Coordinates of C-alpha atoms in Angstrom, one line a residue:
Chain A
M1 CA 32.5 2.6 -51.9
K2 CA 31.7 5.0 -49.1
L3 CA 30.2 4.6 -45.7
V4 CA 27.9 7.6 -44.9
V5 CA 27.3 8.0 -41.2
A6 CA 24.7 10.6 -40.2
I7 CA 23.6 11.7 -36.7
I8 CA 20.1 13.1 -37.0
K9 CA 17.1 14.1 -35.0
P10 CA 15.0 11.1 -34.3
F11 CA 11.7 12.5 -35.7
K12 CA 13.5 13.1 -39.1
L13 CA 14.1 9.4 -39.7
D14 CA 11.1 8.6 -42.0
E15 CA 11.7 11.7 -44.2
V16 CA 15.4 10.8 -44.6
R17 CA 14.7 7.2 -45.3
Q18 CA 12.1 7.9 -48.0
A19 CA 14.4 10.4 -49.7
L20 CA 17.4 8.0 -49.7
T21 CA 15.2 5.2 -51.1
A22 CA 14.2 7.5 -53.9
I23 CA 17.8 7.9 -55.0
G24 CA 18.5 4.2 -55.0
V25 CA 19.9 3.5 -51.5
H26 CA 18.6 0.1 -50.7
G27 CA 19.4 -0.4 -47.0
M28 CA 20.5 1.3 -43.9
T29 CA 21.4 0.6 -40.3
V30 CA 19.8 2.8 -37.6
T31 CA 21.0 3.0 -34.0
E32 CA 19.5 5.0 -31.1
V33 CA 22.4 7.0 -29.6
K34 CA 22.9 9.9 -27.2
G35 CA 25.3 12.7 -27.5
Y36 CA 25.9 16.4 -27.8
G37 CA 27.8 18.8 -30.1
R38 CA 27.8 22.6 -29.9
Q39 CA 24.3 22.5 -28.6
K40 CA 25.6 21.3 -25.2
G41 CA 22.3 19.7 -24.2
H42 CA 19.4 21.5 -22.8
T43 CA 18.1 22.6 -19.4
E44 CA 15.1 21.1 -17.6
I45 CA 13.5 22.7 -14.6
Y46 CA 11.7 20.7 -11.9
R47 CA 10.2 22.6 -9.0
G48 CA 12.7 25.4 -9.4
A49 CA 15.8 23.1 -9.7
E50 CA 17.6 23.3 -13.0
Y51 CA 19.2 20.2 -14.5
V52 CA 21.4 20.3 -17.6
V53 CA 20.8 17.3 -19.8
N54 CA 24.1 16.9 -21.7
F55 CA 23.3 13.8 -23.7
L56 CA 20.4 14.2 -26.1
P57 CA 18.7 11.4 -27.9
K58 CA 19.7 11.1 -31.6
L59 CA 19.7 8.5 -34.3
R60 CA 22.8 7.3 -36.1
I61 CA 22.2 6.2 -39.6
E62 CA 24.8 4.2 -41.5
I63 CA 24.6 3.6 -45.3
A64 CA 27.1 1.9 -47.5
V65 CA 26.9 3.3 -51.1
N66 CA 28.9 3.4 -54.3
S67 CA 31.2 6.3 -54.5
D68 CA 29.2 7.9 -57.4
I69 CA 26.1 8.4 -55.3
A70 CA 27.8 9.2 -51.9
E71 CA 27.7 12.9 -52.5
K72 CA 24.1 12.8 -53.6
A73 CA 23.2 10.8 -50.4
V74 CA 24.9 13.4 -48.3
E75 CA 22.9 16.1 -50.0
V76 CA 19.7 14.2 -49.5
I77 CA 20.3 13.7 -45.8
T78 CA 21.3 17.3 -45.4
T79 CA 18.1 18.5 -47.1
H80 CA 15.7 16.2 -45.3
A81 CA 17.2 16.1 -41.8
R82 CA 17.4 19.9 -41.6
T83 CA 15.2 21.9 -39.4
G84 CA 17.4 25.0 -39.2
Q85 CA 17.5 24.7 -35.4
I86 CA 20.6 23.9 -33.4
G87 CA 21.1 20.2 -32.9
D88 CA 20.3 19.0 -36.4
G89 CA 23.3 16.7 -36.5
K90 CA 26.3 15.9 -38.6
I91 CA 27.3 13.6 -41.5
F92 CA 30.6 11.8 -41.8
V93 CA 31.8 10.0 -45.0
T94 CA 34.6 7.4 -44.9
P95 CA 36.0 5.0 -47.5
I96 CA 35.1 1.4 -47.4
D97 CA 38.0 -1.0 -48.2
H98 CA 36.0 -4.1 -48.7
A99 CA 32.3 -5.3 -48.5
R100 CA 30.8 -8.7 -48.5
R101 CA 27.2 -10.1 -48.5
I102 CA 27.2 -12.9 -46.0
R103 CA 24.4 -14.9 -47.6
T104 CA 25.9 -15.2 -51.1
G105 CA 29.5 -14.3 -50.7
E106 CA 29.2 -11.4 -53.2
T107 CA 31.8 -8.7 -52.8
D108 CA 32.2 -4.9 -53.0
S109 CA 29.6 -3.2 -55.2
D110 CA 27.7 -6.4 -55.8
A111 CA 27.3 -6.7 -52.0
L112 CA 25.8 -3.3 -51.4
Chain B
M1 CA -24.7 -28.1 -16.8
G2 CA -28.2 -26.6 -16.4
T3 CA -29.2 -29.2 -13.8
C4 CA -26.0 -28.7 -11.8
A5 CA -26.4 -24.9 -11.9
S6 CA -30.0 -25.0 -10.7
R7 CA -29.1 -27.6 -8.0
C8 CA -26.2 -25.4 -6.9
L9 CA -28.4 -22.3 -6.9
R10 CA -31.0 -24.1 -4.8
A11 CA -28.3 -25.4 -2.4
S12 CA -26.8 -21.9 -1.9
A13 CA -30.2 -20.3 -1.5
A14 CA -31.0 -22.7 1.3
L15 CA -27.6 -22.0 2.9
A16 CA -28.1 -18.3 2.6
A17 CA -31.6 -18.5 4.1
A18 CA -30.2 -20.6 7.0
G19 CA -27.4 -18.1 7.5
A20 CA -29.8 -15.2 7.4
I21 CA -31.9 -16.8 10.2
A22 CA -28.8 -17.6 12.2
F23 CA -27.5 -14.0 12.0
A24 CA -30.9 -12.3 12.2
T25 CA -31.8 -13.8 15.5
P26 CA -29.2 -12.1 17.7
A27 CA -29.6 -8.9 15.7
L28 CA -33.3 -8.8 16.4
A29 CA -32.6 -9.5 20.0
A30 CA -30.2 -6.5 20.3
A31 CA -31.1 -2.9 21.0
P32 CA -32.5 -1.0 18.0
S33 CA -29.5 -0.2 15.7
T34 CA -28.8 3.4 14.6
I35 CA -26.7 2.1 11.7
E36 CA -27.9 3.7 8.4
P37 CA -27.4 1.7 5.2
A38 CA -26.7 4.8 3.0
D39 CA -24.1 6.2 5.4
T40 CA -22.5 2.7 5.7
A41 CA -22.4 2.3 1.9
W42 CA -20.8 5.7 1.3
M43 CA -18.2 5.1 4.1
I44 CA -17.3 1.8 2.6
V45 CA -16.6 3.5 -0.7
A46 CA -14.8 6.4 1.0
T47 CA -12.6 3.9 2.9
A48 CA -11.7 2.2 -0.4
L49 CA -11.0 5.6 -2.0
V50 CA -8.6 6.7 0.8
L51 CA -6.8 3.3 0.7
M52 CA -6.4 3.8 -3.1
M53 CA -4.7 7.1 -2.4
T54 CA -1.7 5.2 -0.9
I55 CA -1.6 2.2 -3.3
P56 CA -1.6 2.9 -6.1
G57 CA -2.0 6.7 -5.8
L58 CA 0.9 7.9 -3.7
A59 CA 3.1 5.0 -4.9
L60 CA 2.7 6.2 -8.5
F61 CA 2.9 9.9 -7.6
Y62 CA 6.2 9.4 -5.7
S63 CA 7.8 6.8 -7.8
G64 CA 7.3 8.8 -11.0
M65 CA 9.3 11.7 -9.4
V66 CA 12.4 9.7 -8.3
R67 CA 15.1 8.3 -10.6
K68 CA 14.6 5.0 -12.4
K69 CA 17.0 3.2 -10.0
N70 CA 14.8 4.0 -7.0
V71 CA 11.3 3.4 -8.4
L72 CA 10.6 0.1 -6.7
A73 CA 12.1 1.2 -3.4
T74 CA 9.8 4.2 -3.4
M75 CA 6.8 2.0 -4.1
A76 CA 7.9 -0.4 -1.4
Q77 CA 7.7 2.4 1.2
S78 CA 4.0 3.0 0.4
L79 CA 3.4 -0.8 0.4
A80 CA 5.1 -1.2 3.7
A81 CA 3.0 1.6 5.3
V82 CA -0.2 -0.3 4.3
M83 CA 1.0 -3.6 5.7
L84 CA 2.5 -2.3 8.9
I85 CA 0.2 0.5 9.9
S86 CA -3.0 -1.6 9.3
I87 CA -1.9 -4.2 11.8
L88 CA -0.7 -1.7 14.4
W89 CA -3.9 0.3 14.0
V90 CA -6.0 -2.7 14.8
A91 CA -3.7 -3.8 17.6
F92 CA -3.7 -0.5 19.5
G93 CA -3.6 2.6 17.3
Y94 CA -7.3 3.0 16.9
S95 CA -8.0 2.5 20.5
L96 CA -5.4 5.0 21.7
A97 CA -6.5 7.6 19.1
F98 CA -10.2 7.3 19.2
V99 CA -11.4 5.4 22.3
G100 CA -11.5 7.0 25.7
D101 CA -11.7 10.6 26.7
G102 CA -8.2 11.3 28.0
T103 CA -6.7 14.7 27.4
W104 CA -3.4 13.3 26.2
I105 CA -4.1 9.8 24.9
G106 CA -7.1 7.5 24.5
S107 CA -7.4 4.1 26.2
L108 CA -6.6 0.5 25.4
D109 CA -10.2 -0.6 25.8
R110 CA -10.5 -1.5 22.1
A111 CA -7.0 -2.9 21.7
F112 CA -7.1 -5.8 19.2
L113 CA -10.8 -4.6 18.7
A114 CA -11.8 -6.1 22.1
G115 CA -15.5 -5.7 22.7
M116 CA -16.2 -4.4 19.2
G117 CA -19.4 -6.2 18.0
M118 CA -21.3 -6.1 14.8
D119 CA -23.6 -3.4 16.1
S120 CA -21.0 -1.3 17.8
V121 CA -20.9 2.3 16.9
H122 CA -18.3 5.0 17.7
P123 CA -19.8 8.0 19.6
G124 CA -18.5 10.3 16.8
A125 CA -20.1 8.3 14.0
K126 CA -23.2 6.7 15.3
T127 CA -24.8 5.8 11.9
I128 CA -22.0 3.5 10.7
P129 CA -20.6 0.3 12.2
E130 CA -17.6 1.0 14.5
A131 CA -15.5 -1.5 12.5
L132 CA -16.0 0.7 9.4
F133 CA -15.1 3.9 11.3
M134 CA -12.0 2.1 12.5
L135 CA -11.1 1.0 9.0
Y136 CA -11.7 4.5 7.6
Q137 CA -9.5 6.1 10.1
M138 CA -6.9 3.4 9.5
T139 CA -6.5 4.6 5.9
F140 CA -5.6 8.1 7.2
A141 CA -2.9 6.7 9.4
I142 CA -1.5 4.6 6.5
I143 CA -1.2 7.5 4.1
T144 CA 0.3 9.8 6.7
V145 CA 3.2 7.5 7.4
A146 CA 3.7 6.9 3.6
L147 CA 3.7 10.6 2.9
V148 CA 6.8 11.2 5.2
A149 CA 8.9 8.8 3.1
G150 CA 8.8 11.3 0.1
S151 CA 11.2 13.6 1.9
V152 CA 13.9 11.0 2.3
A153 CA 13.3 9.2 -1.0
D154 CA 16.5 8.0 -2.8
R155 CA 18.5 7.5 0.4
M156 CA 16.8 5.9 3.4
R157 CA 17.6 2.3 4.3
F158 CA 14.4 0.2 4.1
S159 CA 15.0 -1.4 7.5
A160 CA 15.4 2.0 9.0
Y161 CA 12.3 3.3 7.3
L162 CA 10.3 0.4 8.8
L163 CA 11.5 1.0 12.3
F164 CA 11.1 4.8 11.9
G165 CA 7.6 4.4 10.4
I166 CA 6.4 2.2 13.3
A167 CA 7.8 4.6 15.9
W168 CA 6.5 7.7 14.1
F169 CA 3.1 6.2 13.9
I170 CA 3.0 5.5 17.6
F171 CA 4.6 8.7 18.9
V172 CA 3.5 11.3 16.4
Y173 CA 0.4 10.2 14.5
V174 CA -1.6 8.5 17.2
P175 CA -1.3 11.2 19.9
L176 CA -2.0 14.0 17.3
A177 CA -5.1 12.1 16.0
H178 CA -6.3 11.8 19.6
W179 CA -5.6 15.4 20.5
I180 CA -7.5 16.8 17.5
W181 CA -10.1 14.1 16.6
G182 CA -10.3 11.9 19.7
G183 CA -11.3 14.6 22.1
G184 CA -7.9 15.5 23.4
F185 CA -6.6 18.9 24.5
L186 CA -6.5 20.5 21.0
A187 CA -10.1 19.6 20.4
Q188 CA -11.0 21.0 23.8
A189 CA -9.2 24.2 22.8
G190 CA -11.5 24.5 19.8
V191 CA -9.0 23.6 17.1
V192 CA -10.8 22.3 14.0
D193 CA -9.3 20.0 11.4
F194 CA -12.0 18.6 9.1
A195 CA -10.0 15.9 7.3
G196 CA -6.4 16.1 8.4
G197 CA -4.6 19.4 7.7
L198 CA -2.8 19.1 11.0
V199 CA -3.0 15.3 11.7
V200 CA -2.0 14.2 8.2
H201 CA -0.4 17.0 6.2
L202 CA 1.4 19.3 8.6
S203 CA 2.5 16.4 10.7
A204 CA 3.8 14.4 7.7
G205 CA 5.4 17.6 6.2
T206 CA 7.2 18.6 9.3
G207 CA 8.3 15.0 10.0
G208 CA 9.6 14.8 6.5
L209 CA 11.4 18.1 6.7
V210 CA 13.2 17.1 9.9
A211 CA 14.0 13.7 8.4
A212 CA 15.5 15.4 5.3
L213 CA 17.6 17.7 7.5
V214 CA 18.8 14.8 9.8
M215 CA 19.7 12.6 6.9
G216 CA 21.3 15.2 4.7
R217 CA 21.1 15.9 1.0
R218 CA 21.2 13.2 -1.7
Q219 CA 24.5 12.4 -3.4
G220 CA 24.8 14.8 -6.3
Y221 CA 22.1 17.2 -5.1
G222 CA 22.6 20.5 -6.8
S223 CA 25.3 19.3 -9.2
E224 CA 23.9 16.2 -10.9
N225 CA 20.8 15.4 -12.9
L226 CA 18.2 14.1 -10.4
S227 CA 15.3 14.7 -12.7
P228 CA 12.2 12.5 -12.5
F229 CA 12.1 9.1 -14.0
D230 CA 8.6 9.2 -15.5
L231 CA 6.3 12.0 -14.9
S232 CA 3.4 10.2 -16.6
L233 CA 3.4 7.9 -13.6
A234 CA 3.2 10.9 -11.4
V235 CA 0.2 12.3 -13.4
V236 CA -1.6 9.0 -13.0
G237 CA -0.8 9.0 -9.3
T238 CA -2.1 12.5 -9.0
G239 CA -5.4 11.5 -10.7
L240 CA -5.8 8.6 -8.2
L241 CA -5.0 10.9 -5.3
W242 CA -7.4 13.5 -6.6
V243 CA -10.3 11.1 -6.8
G244 CA -9.3 9.4 -3.6
W245 CA -9.4 12.8 -1.9
F246 CA -13.2 12.8 -2.5
G247 CA -13.3 9.9 0.0
F248 CA -10.7 11.6 2.2
N249 CA -12.6 14.9 2.6
G250 CA -16.1 13.8 1.7
G251 CA -15.9 10.8 3.9
S252 CA -14.9 13.0 6.8
A253 CA -18.5 14.0 7.0
L254 CA -19.0 10.4 8.2
G255 CA -22.3 10.0 6.3
A256 CA -24.0 10.1 2.9
N257 CA -25.2 13.7 3.2
A258 CA -25.1 17.2 1.9
H259 CA -22.1 18.0 4.2
A260 CA -20.1 15.3 2.3
V261 CA -21.1 16.7 -1.0
M262 CA -20.1 20.2 -0.1
A263 CA -16.7 19.0 1.1
I264 CA -16.2 17.1 -2.2
L265 CA -17.2 20.2 -4.2
T266 CA -14.9 22.4 -2.2
T267 CA -12.1 19.9 -2.6
H268 CA -12.4 19.6 -6.3
L269 CA -12.5 23.4 -6.8
A270 CA -9.4 23.8 -4.6
A271 CA -7.5 21.2 -6.7
C272 CA -8.4 22.9 -9.9
A273 CA -7.5 26.4 -8.6
G274 CA -4.2 25.1 -7.2
A275 CA -3.2 23.4 -10.5
I276 CA -4.1 26.5 -12.5
T277 CA -2.2 28.9 -10.2
W278 CA 1.0 26.8 -10.0
G279 CA 1.0 26.4 -13.8
A280 CA 0.3 30.1 -14.4
L281 CA 3.1 31.1 -12.1
E282 CA 5.5 28.9 -14.0
W283 CA 4.2 30.2 -17.3
S284 CA 4.8 33.7 -16.3
T285 CA 8.2 33.3 -14.7
R286 CA 9.7 30.4 -16.7
R287 CA 7.8 30.7 -20.0
K288 CA 6.4 27.2 -19.8
P289 CA 3.8 25.6 -17.5
S290 CA 5.3 22.2 -16.6
V291 CA 3.2 19.1 -16.0
L292 CA 5.0 18.5 -12.7
G293 CA 4.0 22.1 -11.8
M294 CA 0.4 21.5 -12.6
I295 CA 0.1 18.2 -10.6
S296 CA 2.1 19.8 -7.8
G297 CA -0.5 22.6 -7.7
A298 CA -3.4 20.2 -7.7
V299 CA -1.9 18.2 -4.7
A300 CA -1.1 21.5 -3.0
G301 CA -4.7 22.6 -3.4
L302 CA -6.0 19.3 -2.2
G303 CA -3.8 19.2 0.9
T304 CA -4.6 22.8 1.7
I305 CA -8.4 22.6 1.5
T306 CA -8.3 19.4 3.6
P307 CA -8.6 20.9 7.1
A308 CA -11.2 23.5 5.8
S309 CA -13.2 21.4 3.4
G310 CA -16.1 20.7 5.8
F311 CA -16.2 24.2 7.2
V312 CA -16.2 26.5 4.2
A313 CA -18.3 27.4 1.2
P314 CA -17.5 26.2 -2.3
W315 CA -16.1 29.5 -3.5
H316 CA -13.8 29.5 -0.5
G317 CA -12.4 26.4 -2.0
L318 CA -11.3 28.3 -5.1
V319 CA -9.6 31.0 -3.0
I320 CA -7.9 28.5 -0.7
G321 CA -6.8 26.5 -3.7
A322 CA -5.4 29.5 -5.5
L323 CA -3.5 30.6 -2.3
A324 CA -2.2 27.1 -2.0
G325 CA -0.8 27.3 -5.5
I326 CA 1.0 30.5 -4.8
I327 CA 2.3 29.7 -1.3
C328 CA 3.3 26.1 -2.0
Y329 CA 5.0 27.2 -5.2
W330 CA 7.0 29.6 -3.3
A331 CA 7.9 27.0 -0.7
C332 CA 9.1 24.5 -3.3
T333 CA 10.9 26.7 -5.6
S334 CA 12.2 29.5 -3.4
L335 CA 12.2 28.7 0.3
K336 CA 13.8 25.2 -0.3
H337 CA 16.6 26.6 -2.3
R338 CA 17.2 29.5 0.0
F339 CA 17.8 27.1 2.9
N340 CA 19.4 24.5 0.7
Y341 CA 17.7 21.4 2.3
D342 CA 16.9 18.4 0.2
D343 CA 13.3 17.5 0.7
S344 CA 13.4 15.0 -2.2
L345 CA 9.7 15.1 -3.2
D346 CA 8.7 18.3 -1.5
V347 CA 6.6 16.8 1.3
F348 CA 7.1 19.8 3.4
G349 CA 6.7 22.3 0.6
V350 CA 3.5 20.8 -0.7
H351 CA 1.9 19.0 2.3
G352 CA 3.4 20.7 5.3
V353 CA 3.0 24.3 4.0
G354 CA -0.3 23.4 2.5
G355 CA -1.6 21.8 5.7
L356 CA -0.4 24.8 7.7
T357 CA -2.0 27.3 5.3
G358 CA -5.3 25.5 5.1
T359 CA -5.6 25.1 8.8
L360 CA -5.2 28.8 9.3
L361 CA -7.5 29.6 6.4
A362 CA -10.1 27.4 8.0
G363 CA -10.0 29.8 10.9
V364 CA -10.5 32.7 8.5
F365 CA -13.2 31.3 6.2
A366 CA -15.2 28.9 8.4
T367 CA -18.9 29.4 7.8
A368 CA -21.4 28.5 10.5
A369 CA -24.0 27.6 8.0
I370 CA -21.7 25.0 6.4
G371 CA -19.9 23.3 9.3
G372 CA -21.3 24.9 12.4
T373 CA -18.1 26.9 13.1
S374 CA -17.5 30.6 12.5
G375 CA -14.2 32.0 11.4
L376 CA -12.6 35.4 11.3
I377 CA -14.8 36.7 8.4
E378 CA -17.9 35.8 10.4
G379 CA -16.6 37.8 13.3
N380 CA -14.9 35.1 15.3
P381 CA -11.2 35.8 15.6
K382 CA -10.9 33.2 18.4
Q383 CA -11.1 30.5 15.8
L384 CA -8.0 31.8 14.0
V385 CA -6.2 31.9 17.4
A386 CA -7.2 28.3 18.1
Q387 CA -6.0 27.3 14.6
L388 CA -2.6 29.0 15.3
Y389 CA -2.4 27.1 18.5
G390 CA -3.0 23.8 16.7
V391 CA -0.4 24.6 14.1
A392 CA 2.2 25.5 16.7
V393 CA 1.6 22.3 18.7
T394 CA 1.7 20.1 15.6
L395 CA 4.9 21.8 14.3
V396 CA 6.7 21.4 17.7
W397 CA 5.4 17.9 18.4
S398 CA 6.0 16.4 15.0
G399 CA 9.3 18.2 14.5
G400 CA 10.7 17.4 17.9
V401 CA 9.5 13.8 18.2
T402 CA 10.6 13.0 14.6
W403 CA 14.1 14.2 15.5
G404 CA 14.3 12.1 18.6
L405 CA 13.0 9.0 16.9
L406 CA 15.5 9.3 14.1
K407 CA 18.3 9.5 16.6
L408 CA 16.8 6.5 18.4
V409 CA 16.5 4.4 15.3
S410 CA 20.0 5.3 14.1
A411 CA 21.3 3.8 17.3
F412 CA 20.1 0.4 16.0
V413 CA 20.2 0.7 12.2
P414 CA 22.1 3.3 10.0
L415 CA 19.3 5.6 8.6
R416 CA 21.0 6.0 5.3
V417 CA 22.3 3.5 2.7
S418 CA 26.0 3.6 1.9
R419 CA 27.3 6.0 -0.7
E420 CA 27.9 3.1 -3.1
H421 CA 24.4 1.8 -2.6
E422 CA 22.9 5.2 -3.1
L423 CA 24.7 5.6 -6.4
E424 CA 23.8 2.1 -7.4
G425 CA 20.1 2.7 -6.6
L426 CA 17.9 1.5 -3.7
D427 CA 16.0 -1.0 -5.9
I428 CA 19.0 -3.2 -6.2
S429 CA 20.7 -2.5 -2.9
Q430 CA 17.5 -2.8 -0.7
H431 CA 15.3 -5.1 -2.7
G432 CA 17.4 -7.0 -5.2
E433 CA 15.2 -6.0 -8.1
A434 CA 15.5 -3.4 -10.8
L435 CA 13.5 -1.9 -13.7
Q436 CA 15.2 -2.7 -17.0

């Protein structure tokens, strides 16, 4: 099992969700976050005064998937979250040691 | 139900008839009234429009431009101006500004509205009740005091603002209003100010600039993000100010007449020209026309046309509005940064510079056929000299007295909140409330 964490642009969420559903990903957790990478924020100008906004609004998507479709999920997110502009985000994949569905007590793959 | 309703209606009709007789008798006995219903109706509307400019207009305009932690405190300053100045105006402000023919100050003959009857009229507005004239002028005093607060937004202690606002009203606004509108020495010198370029905008702008200099820059000015909380509020506030300005300038004709309509037309065109010019300057220099820029240009156009609105032709409004966009843009984006003062919401850059510019341009464009006064273009350079005199007196008086009053107030209450409270935000530290 793998945990795929993706930081994406907020307006790409629907597109990414639909594509993930199409490859059999049943659920996801979405969190509103702020941050920056190489983009280093952006500059806003108010009456001649420049302000650098370091922390830009992003969405953090977390999906837990079986190892065999983890790579496919990463591909799908990459394709559908991409605009080609700076600030499209990043994807991190980590192993999951154990999973459990709280309602039924099912474990690991059955719990996903 | 039906029976009760008809019984109630009959009872109230009888009461109304009795009331009408009771009130009609002394009115019939009095001297023939010059009060005109149409003028009265328009001035009631104009009074409401100008009051709307402070709450909610200015409150939204200003609070949209501060940070989230200071939104309520900024609104509170506009609210406080309405509450305090209204009472002070009735108590003695109106009388000192508009009653009596003193060169320097009016009289206390109308203090607490003494002697003001239902049929009283002011010599300067003979077709509307004096109480309405008093109310209308009250709304100008209110917004002027509220305007000053924009310069010191984000850092002035609320108690200090209350004391300063009261003192500023007494020692800056009331004398200036008398000198220019109440028949004082500036009026005698021929200075014209249709709706408050000097009395409202330059006086508030100069007072704000001095207050910003005395109090110092905000924590983090120039290094941290002090960007506006919610510009959509500021846009709504601008819309209310813009419409309210029809009462501000149109009402200054003091009657429902063509003069009022011309002033409103001129005002609207100046606002449009100001907004377009400011936006175009940003578009050409910074590649994007900002919303803050367009609303700033609109307010600059409105403030700048104010002193001239009843004296110039509509197309002059376009020229004055466009010049306002250019000059106020320069003041807010260049002048301010060159001298590195922190006029938080650009009260001096927009209202002060706008009021100054418009007062001088009134001396240039004044058209006898519109307002009975000729300016430079019609071959009367003396009017421009008079306007310069008015500007100089307003700058010196408002600037000097504001400085003295701030020193005086600071002897009783610190002007500025502590560093910790400023960082925490004035909503919590001054009012114990916060936006979530």
